[in-house]
Every structure is written in C-alpha cells, then in structure tokens.
Amino acid sequence: MPDIHPDHEAVRSELSKPEHELPNPAHPELKQLPPPHIHWLKRIGLWVGAGIVAIVLVFAVGYMRFSWQNDALLWLAKYIPFPVAVVGGDWLSYHEYQTDVPNISSFLERNAAPDAADKLGLSQDVYTRRIILNKMVGESVLNTIAEEKNITVTQADIDATYDSYVEQSGNATEVEKYIQQLYGWDVAQFKAKLIKPQVVQDKIAAGFYADAKKETQGIRDGVAKDAKTFGDVAKAKSDDASAAKSGLLDALNTKQLEEAYGDAATALKALKAGQVSEVLETTRGYEIVQVEKTEAAAKKADGTMYTLRRILKAPNFNTWLQDTVNTKVKESRVMLFEPRFRWEAECGVQAKTEPACDPEADANTNTQE
C-alpha cells in the first residue's frame, strides 16, 4: 500500500509547488464528479416532472374524450393552457370557457326565449356552451381581421367606452350592480369579455366606413372631371334603385329636397345644371348628386323643382362583417376539443346530437338568440 502520509516525499513535493503550478480544479479538461446527493435530486426531479406530465395527460384525455368538468381540472387549467378550441393558430382557453358557463347561463335564463334550447333539442347546459363556443370562435376571427387591418385596442379605449356606457346609464354603482346581477362579473371582467370585443368591432366598422367614403370620393373625383359620364357611372356603380335609370330621380320641389337632404340641401341649391356635389353623408349612405336641371314649380308655394341624378354607395357593415367572418372561418382550421360538439364551416359550433347543418335554419336561430 502506498504511503500517503504528509511526510511522504511526493506529498511534500506537491505541497511545496508555487500556487500557479498546482492543478486547477475548474479546468475544463478536468472532470469533476458531482456529490452523491445530486444524483438523487435529479432522479426526484425527473419523477416529479413525469408525474406532472402524467396528471396533465390524464386530465386532458378525460376532458377531451369523456367531457370531464370538475374542479380539479378547472384548477389545473389556470396553470396549464388547455384549449377548448384552436382557430388557426389561436388557442381558446378552456378555463375561460368553463368559468363563463354559469354566468352566461344565468344571463340566458333572464333574456333568452324560454323554449330556445328546446327548439334545438338541447339541454340548457349544452345550449349555453354552444353559444359560448360560437362567441369565442367569432371573437378570435374578429381579432384576426383587426390584426390584418393594423387595428389596435388599448386599455384607454376600453375604459373610455365603459365610461361612456356609465355616463349614459347615470350611476357607476348601479351599473356595477347591474353587471353583477346580469352576468355575475365584476367591472374588469365585463370590460374584458364584452367591452373589448365591442371596441374591436367598432374600430373595424370605423375603418370600413372610412374605406367606403374614400371609394365614393374617388368616384366623385372622376365624374367631376367629366360630368357627362355621370349617368354611365351611376348605372355601373350606384347601389340605388335609380341606377337602372342612370341615377335619375323623380323631380323634387324645394320642401322635398330639404326633407331628403337636410342640411346638405343648401349646397345642392347652389349647384348649376350639370354640376356635381361633394360627397354627401346621408341616412342612406354616401351620395354624389348631379343637378340635371332646375325650373320654377307649377305652384309658387312649391318653390323650385329640382331634377337630379344620384350615385349612392350604401355600405352595410353588418353584412360585410358577417361575410368576412364566414370567409375567414372557412379559411381557418377550427378544431374543437369539447367532445359534445363538432365544427361545421357553414353553421359554426354544433352539438353532436344536432342534425346535419342547415345554414338558413341556423341563421334564423341565431337571429332569435
């Protein structure tokens, strides 16, 4: 057995070396063995991690395959982003979906037709969940449209809309009580779940009408340069029934003109025959008016008779939005993980007990809802 006593010559030789010549334990070429307890910590960590993964998988399978809806799953969903659905690349939160069920159910009991669920052959719970899922998918698509149009919604926008709502209602405390009674939400939840989607939609609408006005302005600039083309452009581009007559309207006396155009009537009275108005914003939409001729009315009380041509652009935001959402939904891959429902591109979320999709019947049902 070798001598390892400190008096041994080899040991004394090593100890006598200058510090810079001693072996460097941090040198990358020198492998250091970890303390024995590290191995056990790693093993425990691996087992704990595997256990957590197993629990998550068990609950995921139970939820997606067997419709588990229990407190343990709901608690776990706070920390694990279980999706109730995926729209394109957007994961819709199971936790948000599940916590909304009692609130929306309470709202529907107060506001929906008593037999709305029965007409579809659904239980009240399934009927409620169907509405929530369709709402979540719709809002996801709405957010996608907003992103494509570079529309952003800030907390200040949301707060301003809520403050306007309170101002119209009169009393903040009463509004809070009403929200609690109607939905079971506090103000922050109300803002997130209802006010924010409304602000997103309002901003999309503002952009839609701005684009429509810009398009109308382009048409106006074209006919203003060459007024002789007005009738042909009206026939091709007007949304009015008068398009079939190249935009020609029935003659209006002074009073009728003022009733039809309100404050804009003053500007129209100043136009000479052949001249084209600026873009007018009326209850009908955006209008461009050309004066065909003016003449004294047969009755003095009627003032002047105005023969006009009109190009009307009547943008319908609700129709456009519905068509756009439907198109986006069809383009996106929608996957539902709630086993009681299926997805149909034509009708949206359908309970598996419902018959095959009928878009017209579903549209009527949605209108009633």
XYZ file of N, CA, C and O in Angstrom, residues 201-348:
592
model
N -64.798 45.657 -32.668
C -65.763 45.714 -33.770
C -66.020 47.158 -34.201
O -66.127 47.444 -35.404
N -66.109 48.069 -33.235
C -66.347 49.477 -33.567
C -65.197 50.045 -34.391
O -65.422 50.832 -35.334
N -63.972 49.664 -34.050
C -62.819 50.173 -34.793
C -62.769 49.588 -36.202
O -62.387 50.269 -37.159
N -63.139 48.324 -36.325
C -63.214 47.721 -37.660
C -64.287 48.442 -38.478
O -64.102 48.726 -39.669
N -65.420 48.762 -37.832
C -66.504 49.464 -38.517
C -66.058 50.846 -38.980
O -66.357 51.263 -40.111
N -65.331 51.553 -38.114
C -64.849 52.891 -38.484
C -63.945 52.812 -39.709
O -64.038 53.639 -40.629
N -63.075 51.808 -39.730
C -62.204 51.621 -40.887
C -62.986 51.260 -42.134
O -62.676 51.726 -43.241
N -64.018 50.436 -41.966
C -64.857 50.016 -43.096
C -65.537 51.219 -43.727
O -65.525 51.400 -44.958
N -66.132 52.085 -42.913
C -66.836 53.246 -43.444
C -65.858 54.277 -44.014
O -66.175 54.968 -45.000
N -64.682 54.378 -43.421
C -63.670 55.284 -43.974
C -63.252 54.824 -45.368
O -63.080 55.641 -46.288
N -63.095 53.505 -45.541
C -62.746 52.965 -46.867
C -63.868 53.205 -47.864
O -63.617 53.532 -49.035
N -65.129 53.037 -47.402
C -66.275 53.256 -48.289
C -66.355 54.718 -48.723
O -66.635 55.022 -49.896
N -66.087 55.623 -47.790
C -66.118 57.045 -48.133
C -64.983 57.394 -49.096
O -65.172 58.180 -50.048
N -63.829 56.780 -48.881
C -62.698 57.026 -49.776
C -63.014 56.533 -51.184
O -62.682 57.195 -52.184
N -63.654 55.368 -51.266
C -64.047 54.837 -52.574
C -65.036 55.783 -53.257
O -64.916 56.071 -54.465
N -66.014 56.287 -52.492
C -67.003 57.207 -53.049
C -66.349 58.506 -53.499
O -66.718 59.070 -54.543
N -65.372 58.971 -52.723
C -64.657 60.194 -53.097
C -63.930 60.001 -54.424
O -63.888 60.909 -55.268
N -63.370 58.821 -54.621
C -62.692 58.533 -55.888
C -63.661 58.575 -57.061
O -63.332 59.082 -58.143
N -64.868 58.025 -56.840
C -65.895 58.063 -57.890
C -66.288 59.510 -58.175
O -66.423 59.931 -59.334
N -66.448 60.298 -57.115
C -66.850 61.700 -57.267
C -65.797 62.491 -58.049
O -66.137 63.284 -58.941
N -64.531 62.259 -57.723
C -63.470 62.984 -58.426
C -63.496 62.669 -59.919
O -63.248 63.544 -60.763
N -63.813 61.411 -60.241
C -63.854 61.012 -61.651
C -64.993 61.674 -62.410
O -64.783 62.229 -63.496
N -66.210 61.660 -61.838
C -67.342 62.255 -62.557
C -67.280 63.778 -62.537
O -67.841 64.442 -63.422
N -66.619 64.354 -61.554
C -66.482 65.808 -61.517
C -65.604 66.297 -62.667
O -65.822 67.390 -63.204
N -64.627 65.491 -63.048
C -63.754 65.861 -64.171
C -64.491 65.761 -65.503
O -64.195 66.498 -66.448
N -65.416 64.830 -65.583
C -66.169 64.640 -66.824
C -67.622 64.359 -66.453
O -68.044 63.205 -66.318
N -68.392 65.433 -66.258
C -69.767 65.309 -65.772
C -70.652 64.514 -66.726
O -71.675 63.960 -66.323
N -70.276 64.430 -68.007
C -71.086 63.700 -68.981
C -71.118 62.201 -68.694
O -72.001 61.495 -69.178
N -70.155 61.720 -67.923
C -70.105 60.280 -67.625
C -70.959 59.910 -66.419
O -71.036 58.737 -66.057
N -71.577 60.912 -65.778
C -72.278 60.666 -64.520
C -73.312 59.551 -64.651
O -73.376 58.638 -63.811
N -74.146 59.617 -65.688
C -75.202 58.614 -65.849
C -74.652 57.212 -66.018
O -75.163 56.250 -65.417
N -73.581 57.067 -66.815
C -72.993 55.745 -67.028
C -72.376 55.197 -65.739
O -72.504 54.003 -65.436
N -71.708 56.073 -64.982
C -71.102 55.643 -63.718
C -72.190 55.263 -62.721
O -72.064 54.278 -61.987
N -73.262 56.043 -62.690
C -74.375 55.722 -61.787
C -74.955 54.352 -62.120
O -75.250 53.549 -61.226
N -75.114 54.075 -63.389
C -75.667 52.786 -63.806
C -74.752 51.640 -63.384
O -75.221 50.570 -62.976
N -73.442 51.870 -63.427
C -72.488 50.800 -63.127
C -72.184 50.652 -61.648
O -71.953 49.534 -61.164
N -72.216 51.759 -60.897
C -71.674 51.701 -59.542
C -72.630 52.103 -58.423
O -72.318 51.900 -57.239
N -73.787 52.668 -58.754
C -74.690 53.113 -57.697
C -75.403 51.933 -57.055
O -75.789 50.970 -57.729
N -75.596 52.020 -55.742
C -76.346 51.000 -55.004
C -77.828 51.347 -54.921
O -78.591 50.674 -54.222
N -78.230 52.397 -55.599
C -79.613 52.872 -55.544
C -80.445 52.234 -56.653
O -79.917 51.844 -57.709
N -81.749 52.128 -56.427
C -82.653 51.593 -57.461
C -82.638 52.472 -58.703
O -82.923 52.007 -59.814
N -82.278 53.738 -58.521
C -82.243 54.663 -59.662
C -81.114 54.342 -60.636
O -81.054 54.931 -61.719
N -80.225 53.420 -60.270
C -79.122 53.051 -61.166
C -79.659 52.562 -62.506
O -79.045 52.783 -63.557
N -80.818 51.897 -62.490
C -81.411 51.384 -63.738
C -81.775 52.527 -64.679
O -81.876 52.329 -65.899
N -81.962 53.743 -64.125
C -82.296 54.921 -64.938
C -81.114 55.888 -64.978
O -81.287 57.100 -65.055
N -79.913 55.312 -64.885
C -78.680 56.119 -64.917
C -78.650 57.147 -63.795
O -78.109 58.251 -63.955
N -79.252 56.799 -62.676
C -79.222 57.660 -61.498
C -80.293 58.715 -61.452
O -80.347 59.506 -60.497
N -81.172 58.776 -62.434
C -82.179 59.816 -62.495
C -83.249 59.624 -61.423
O -83.821 58.548 -61.274
N -83.539 60.714 -60.673
C -84.550 60.691 -59.620
C -85.805 61.437 -60.077
O -85.759 62.259 -60.999
N -86.891 61.150 -59.410
C -88.102 61.931 -59.652
C -87.851 63.369 -59.201
O -87.120 63.628 -58.231
N -88.450 64.299 -59.896
C -88.262 65.713 -59.573
C -88.730 66.006 -58.147
O -89.740 65.464 -57.673
N -87.973 66.858 -57.469
C -88.279 67.239 -56.082
C -88.515 68.733 -56.020
O -87.762 69.529 -56.623
N -89.553 69.155 -55.280
C -89.698 70.586 -55.048
C -88.804 71.007 -53.890
O -88.125 70.165 -53.284
N -88.801 72.261 -53.570
C -87.874 72.780 -52.555
C -88.042 72.074 -51.211
O -87.062 71.660 -50.581
N -89.290 71.912 -50.777
C -89.537 71.277 -49.485
C -89.079 69.821 -49.497
O -88.467 69.340 -48.538
N -89.366 69.115 -50.570
C -88.976 67.702 -50.675
C -87.460 67.555 -50.684
O -86.902 66.614 -50.102
N -86.775 68.490 -51.356
C -85.309 68.458 -51.384
C -84.745 68.631 -49.980
O -83.817 67.924 -49.575
N -85.323 69.565 -49.236
C -84.845 69.819 -47.875
C -85.126 68.625 -46.967
O -84.308 68.295 -46.095
N -86.254 67.965 -47.171
C -86.572 66.788 -46.363
C -85.646 65.625 -46.700
O -85.246 64.859 -45.812
N -85.290 65.502 -47.980
C -84.462 64.375 -48.419
C -82.999 64.560 -48.058
O -82.294 63.578 -47.790
N -82.529 65.826 -48.025
C -81.092 66.042 -47.841
C -80.733 66.894 -46.629
O -79.552 67.116 -46.366
N -81.710 67.351 -45.887
C -81.404 68.077 -44.657
C -80.491 69.262 -44.884
O -80.700 70.070 -45.798
N -79.441 69.341 -44.068
C -78.520 70.476 -44.154
C -77.801 70.530 -45.497
O -77.385 71.612 -45.943
N -77.619 69.373 -46.147
C -76.909 69.347 -47.427
C -77.731 69.977 -48.544
O -77.196 70.284 -49.620
N -79.028 70.197 -48.318
C -79.885 70.786 -49.352
C -79.393 72.173 -49.756
O -79.516 72.573 -50.919
N -78.821 72.899 -48.805
C -78.319 74.244 -49.104
C -77.249 74.196 -50.183
O -77.255 75.009 -51.119
N -76.328 73.242 -50.059
C -75.261 73.113 -51.058
C -75.819 72.683 -52.408
O -75.351 73.137 -53.464
N -76.836 71.821 -52.405
C -77.423 71.361 -53.665
C -78.147 72.497 -54.382
O -78.123 72.584 -55.619
N -78.795 73.378 -53.627
C -79.495 74.517 -54.238
C -78.528 75.453 -54.962
O -78.916 76.138 -55.908
N -77.279 75.461 -54.498
C -76.296 76.374 -55.092
C -75.680 75.832 -56.379
O -74.997 76.563 -57.101
N -75.930 74.534 -56.674
C -75.347 73.937 -57.879
C -76.101 74.376 -59.129
O -77.320 74.526 -59.127
N -75.347 74.531 -60.217
C -75.942 74.831 -61.500
C -76.126 73.533 -62.276
O -75.542 72.506 -61.941
N -76.920 73.592 -63.328
C -77.190 72.416 -64.143
C -75.883 71.813 -64.652
O -75.011 72.523 -65.170
N -75.734 70.484 -64.435
C -74.540 69.774 -64.874
C -73.473 69.653 -63.810
O -72.570 68.820 -63.936
N -73.564 70.456 -62.763
C -72.541 70.414 -61.719
C -72.761 69.225 -60.780
O -73.883 68.722 -60.636
N -71.661 68.824 -60.134
C -71.665 67.644 -59.270
C -71.352 68.078 -57.837
O -70.441 68.884 -57.601
N -72.078 67.536 -56.903
C -71.871 67.873 -55.487
C -70.622 67.198 -54.944
O -70.042 66.304 -55.580
N -70.240 67.614 -53.749
C -69.240 66.876 -52.988
C -69.887 65.586 -52.480
O -71.091 65.375 -52.653
N -69.117 64.734 -51.834
C -69.692 63.521 -51.248
C -70.550 63.929 -50.053
O -70.090 64.631 -49.153
N -71.810 63.518 -50.077
C -72.744 63.855 -49.007
C -72.976 62.630 -48.132
O -73.186 61.528 -48.640
N -72.936 62.810 -46.810
C -73.242 61.729 -45.880
C -74.697 61.871 -45.449
O -75.065 62.844 -44.792
N -75.509 60.898 -45.860
C -76.932 60.923 -45.533
C -77.310 59.641 -44.815
O -76.483 58.740 -44.636
N -78.559 59.545 -44.416
C -79.028 58.324 -43.759
C -79.009 57.133 -44.714
O -79.061 55.984 -44.278
N -78.934 57.410 -46.002
C -78.896 56.329 -46.995
C -77.499 55.809 -47.239
O -77.309 54.718 -47.769
N -76.496 56.630 -46.924
C -75.111 56.258 -47.172
C -74.328 57.450 -47.679
O -74.556 58.588 -47.242
N -73.419 57.219 -48.619
C -72.629 58.295 -49.221
C -73.195 58.571 -50.610
O -73.323 57.667 -51.435
N -73.504 59.856 -50.861
C -74.157 60.209 -52.123
C -73.365 61.257 -52.892
O -72.742 62.149 -52.313
N -73.428 61.122 -54.212
C -72.925 62.136 -55.129
C -74.119 62.548 -55.977
O -74.776 61.695 -56.581
N -74.409 63.841 -56.002
C -75.606 64.325 -56.695
C -75.204 65.259 -57.829
O -74.343 66.130 -57.665
N -75.839 65.072 -58.957
C -75.669 65.967 -60.095
C -77.009 66.624 -60.396
O -78.046 65.955 -60.444
N -76.968 67.935 -60.580
C -78.183 68.653 -60.943
C -78.395 68.533 -62.444
O -77.553 68.969 -63.242
N -79.504 67.902 -62.812
C -79.846 67.765 -64.234
C -80.431 69.081 -64.755
O -80.016 69.600 -65.789
N -81.407 69.626 -64.007
C -81.998 70.921 -64.362
C -82.808 71.445 -63.190
O -83.192 70.684 -62.280
N -83.054 72.741 -63.183
C -83.942 73.359 -62.194
C -84.934 74.232 -62.946
O -84.618 74.821 -63.986
N -86.146 74.335 -62.393
C -87.166 75.184 -63.004
C -88.179 75.563 -61.940
O -88.314 74.877 -60.913
N -88.871 76.600 -62.192
C -89.885 77.060 -61.246
C -91.006 76.043 -61.172
O -91.418 75.460 -62.184
N -91.479 75.817 -59.978
C -92.572 74.865 -59.779
C -93.871 75.446 -60.310
O -94.039 76.675 -60.413
N -94.782 74.548 -60.669
C -96.079 74.991 -61.174
C -96.822 75.788 -60.121
O -97.506 76.771 -60.426
N -96.671 75.356 -58.881
C -97.274 76.106 -57.774
C -96.202 76.944 -57.114
O -95.135 76.424 -56.766
N -96.480 78.193 -56.916
C -95.491 79.096 -56.328
C -95.046 78.619 -54.947
O -93.886 78.759 -54.564
N -95.960 78.001 -54.228
C -95.648 77.531 -52.873
C -94.615 76.415 -52.876
O -93.935 76.188 -51.882
N -94.501 75.715 -54.004
C -93.531 74.614 -54.098
C -92.120 75.097 -54.393
O -91.174 74.310 -54.358
N -91.993 76.391 -54.700
C -90.674 76.949 -54.938
C -90.081 76.471 -56.255
O -90.688 76.642 -57.316
N -88.939 75.805 -56.165
C -88.216 75.340 -57.353
C -88.324 73.835 -57.475
O -88.357 73.124 -56.474
N -88.361 73.349 -58.717
C -88.334 71.918 -58.976
C -86.914 71.524 -59.375
O -86.301 72.159 -60.239
N -86.401 70.481 -58.736
C -85.028 70.019 -58.970
C -85.062 68.615 -59.593
O -85.647 67.687 -59.026
N -84.438 68.505 -60.744
C -84.268 67.191 -61.361
C -82.817 66.782 -61.138
O -81.892 67.489 -61.583
N -82.635 65.676 -60.455
C -81.299 65.267 -60.020
C -80.961 63.864 -60.498
O -81.838 63.043 -60.753
N -79.667 63.617 -60.588
C -79.153 62.255 -60.735
C -78.323 61.951 -59.484
O -77.727 62.856 -58.896
N -78.301 60.696 -59.120
C -77.616 60.346 -57.877
C -76.791 59.074 -58.046
O -77.218 58.112 -58.685
N -75.603 59.103 -57.439
C -74.804 57.883 -57.253
C -74.775 57.639 -55.752
O -74.301 58.483 -54.987
N -75.312 56.511 -55.352
C -75.386 56.178 -53.923
C -74.505 54.974 -53.630
O -74.610 53.939 -54.287
N -73.652 55.122 -52.645
C -72.897 53.991 -52.097
C -73.436 53.755 -50.692
O -73.327 54.616 -49.824
N -74.055 52.592 -50.512
C -74.713 52.276 -49.238
C -74.011 51.101 -48.570
O -74.494 49.960 -48.625
N -72.867 51.355 -47.956
C -72.131 50.255 -47.321
C -72.892 49.679 -46.142
O -73.418 50.430 -45.309
N -72.964 48.366 -46.069
C -73.652 47.684 -44.968
C -72.602 46.929 -44.158
O -72.146 45.860 -44.562
N -72.228 47.508 -43.021
C -71.151 46.921 -42.235
C -71.509 45.552 -41.702
O -70.690 44.628 -41.733
N -72.720 45.379 -41.193
C -73.105 44.100 -40.595
C -73.044 42.967 -41.608
O -72.562 41.872 -41.311
N -73.533 43.238 -42.808
C -73.476 42.211 -43.856
C -72.035 41.913 -44.236
O -71.641 40.750 -44.379
N -71.249 42.985 -44.404
C -69.829 42.799 -44.762
C -69.100 42.013 -43.682
O -68.328 41.103 -43.990
N -69.344 42.363 -42.420
C -68.642 41.692 -41.327
C -69.014 40.220 -41.274
O -68.145 39.353 -41.116
N -70.309 39.921 -41.401
C -70.739 38.528 -41.359
C -70.115 37.729 -42.496
O -69.630 36.604 -42.291
N -70.099 38.316 -43.688
C -69.497 37.630 -44.841
C -67.998 37.428 -44.633
O -67.445 36.370 -44.965
N -67.337 38.447 -44.088
C -65.896 38.363 -43.871
C -65.565 37.323 -42.810
O -64.632 36.529 -42.971
N -66.328 37.323 -41.721
C -66.112 36.324 -40.661
C -66.330 34.925 -41.213
O -65.533 34.008 -40.957
N -67.400 34.745 -41.982
C -67.679 33.424 -42.555
C -66.545 32.965 -43.462
O -66.147 31.797 -43.442
N -66.024 33.886 -44.260
C -64.915 33.548 -45.159
C -63.674 33.173 -44.366
O -62.999 32.176 -44.672
N -63.363 33.968 -43.340
C -62.182 33.696 -42.516
C -62.303 32.356 -41.801
O -61.336 31.603 -41.684
N -63.498 32.077 -41.311
C -63.721 30.829 -40.594
C -63.495 29.641 -41.519
O -62.899 28.628 -41.138
N -63.963 29.768 -42.762
C -63.789 28.679 -43.722
C -62.320 28.503 -44.097
O -61.867 27.395 -44.371
N -61.590 29.624 -44.126
C -60.167 29.558 -44.472
C -59.333 29.016 -43.316
O -58.302 28.385 -43.528
N -59.774 29.277 -42.086
C -59.015 28.846 -40.906
C -59.377 27.415 -40.549
O -60.494 26.965 -40.789
N -58.429 26.735 -39.948
C -58.712 25.397 -39.452
C -59.221 25.517 -38.025
O -58.514 25.978 -37.137
N -60.458 25.112 -37.816
C -61.070 25.188 -36.489
C -61.148 23.782 -35.917
O -61.740 22.886 -36.518
N -60.534 23.604 -34.752
C -60.573 22.312 -34.068
C -61.230 22.491 -32.704
O -60.836 23.362 -31.931
N -62.234 21.677 -32.436
C -62.904 21.704 -31.134
C -62.415 20.537 -30.289
O -62.293 19.419 -30.785
N -62.166 20.813 -29.013
C -61.734 19.758 -28.096
C -62.804 19.460 -27.052
O -62.557 18.738 -26.110
N -63.970 20.053 -27.235
C -65.112 19.754 -26.381
C -65.860 18.622 -27.067
O -66.465 18.827 -28.126
N -65.830 17.408 -26.523
C -66.329 16.237 -27.257
C -67.827 16.231 -27.518
O -68.306 15.414 -28.299
N -68.564 17.129 -26.892
C -70.007 17.164 -27.137
C -70.387 17.970 -28.374
O -71.550 18.047 -28.748
N -69.368 18.577 -29.011
C -69.657 19.461 -30.142
C -68.801 19.097 -31.348
O -67.759 18.444 -31.239
N -69.241 19.545 -32.505
C -68.476 19.405 -33.736
C -68.460 20.765 -34.432
O -69.298 21.630 -34.151
N -67.523 20.920 -35.336
C -67.424 22.180 -36.074
C -67.894 21.972 -37.500
O -67.489 21.033 -38.176
N -68.756 22.875 -37.967
C -69.194 22.872 -39.355
C -69.006 24.275 -39.909
O -69.522 25.247 -39.344
N -68.253 24.384 -40.990
C -67.883 25.690 -41.521
C -69.100 26.542 -41.882
O -69.064 27.765 -41.765
N -70.188 25.907 -42.305
C -71.363 26.661 -42.734
C -72.194 27.183 -41.569
O -72.859 28.211 -41.695
N -72.174 26.484 -40.451
C -73.058 26.848 -39.331
C -72.322 27.089 -38.018
O -72.938 27.485 -37.032
N -71.025 26.820 -37.973
C -70.285 27.039 -36.740
C -70.328 25.848 -35.813
O -70.365 24.689 -36.257
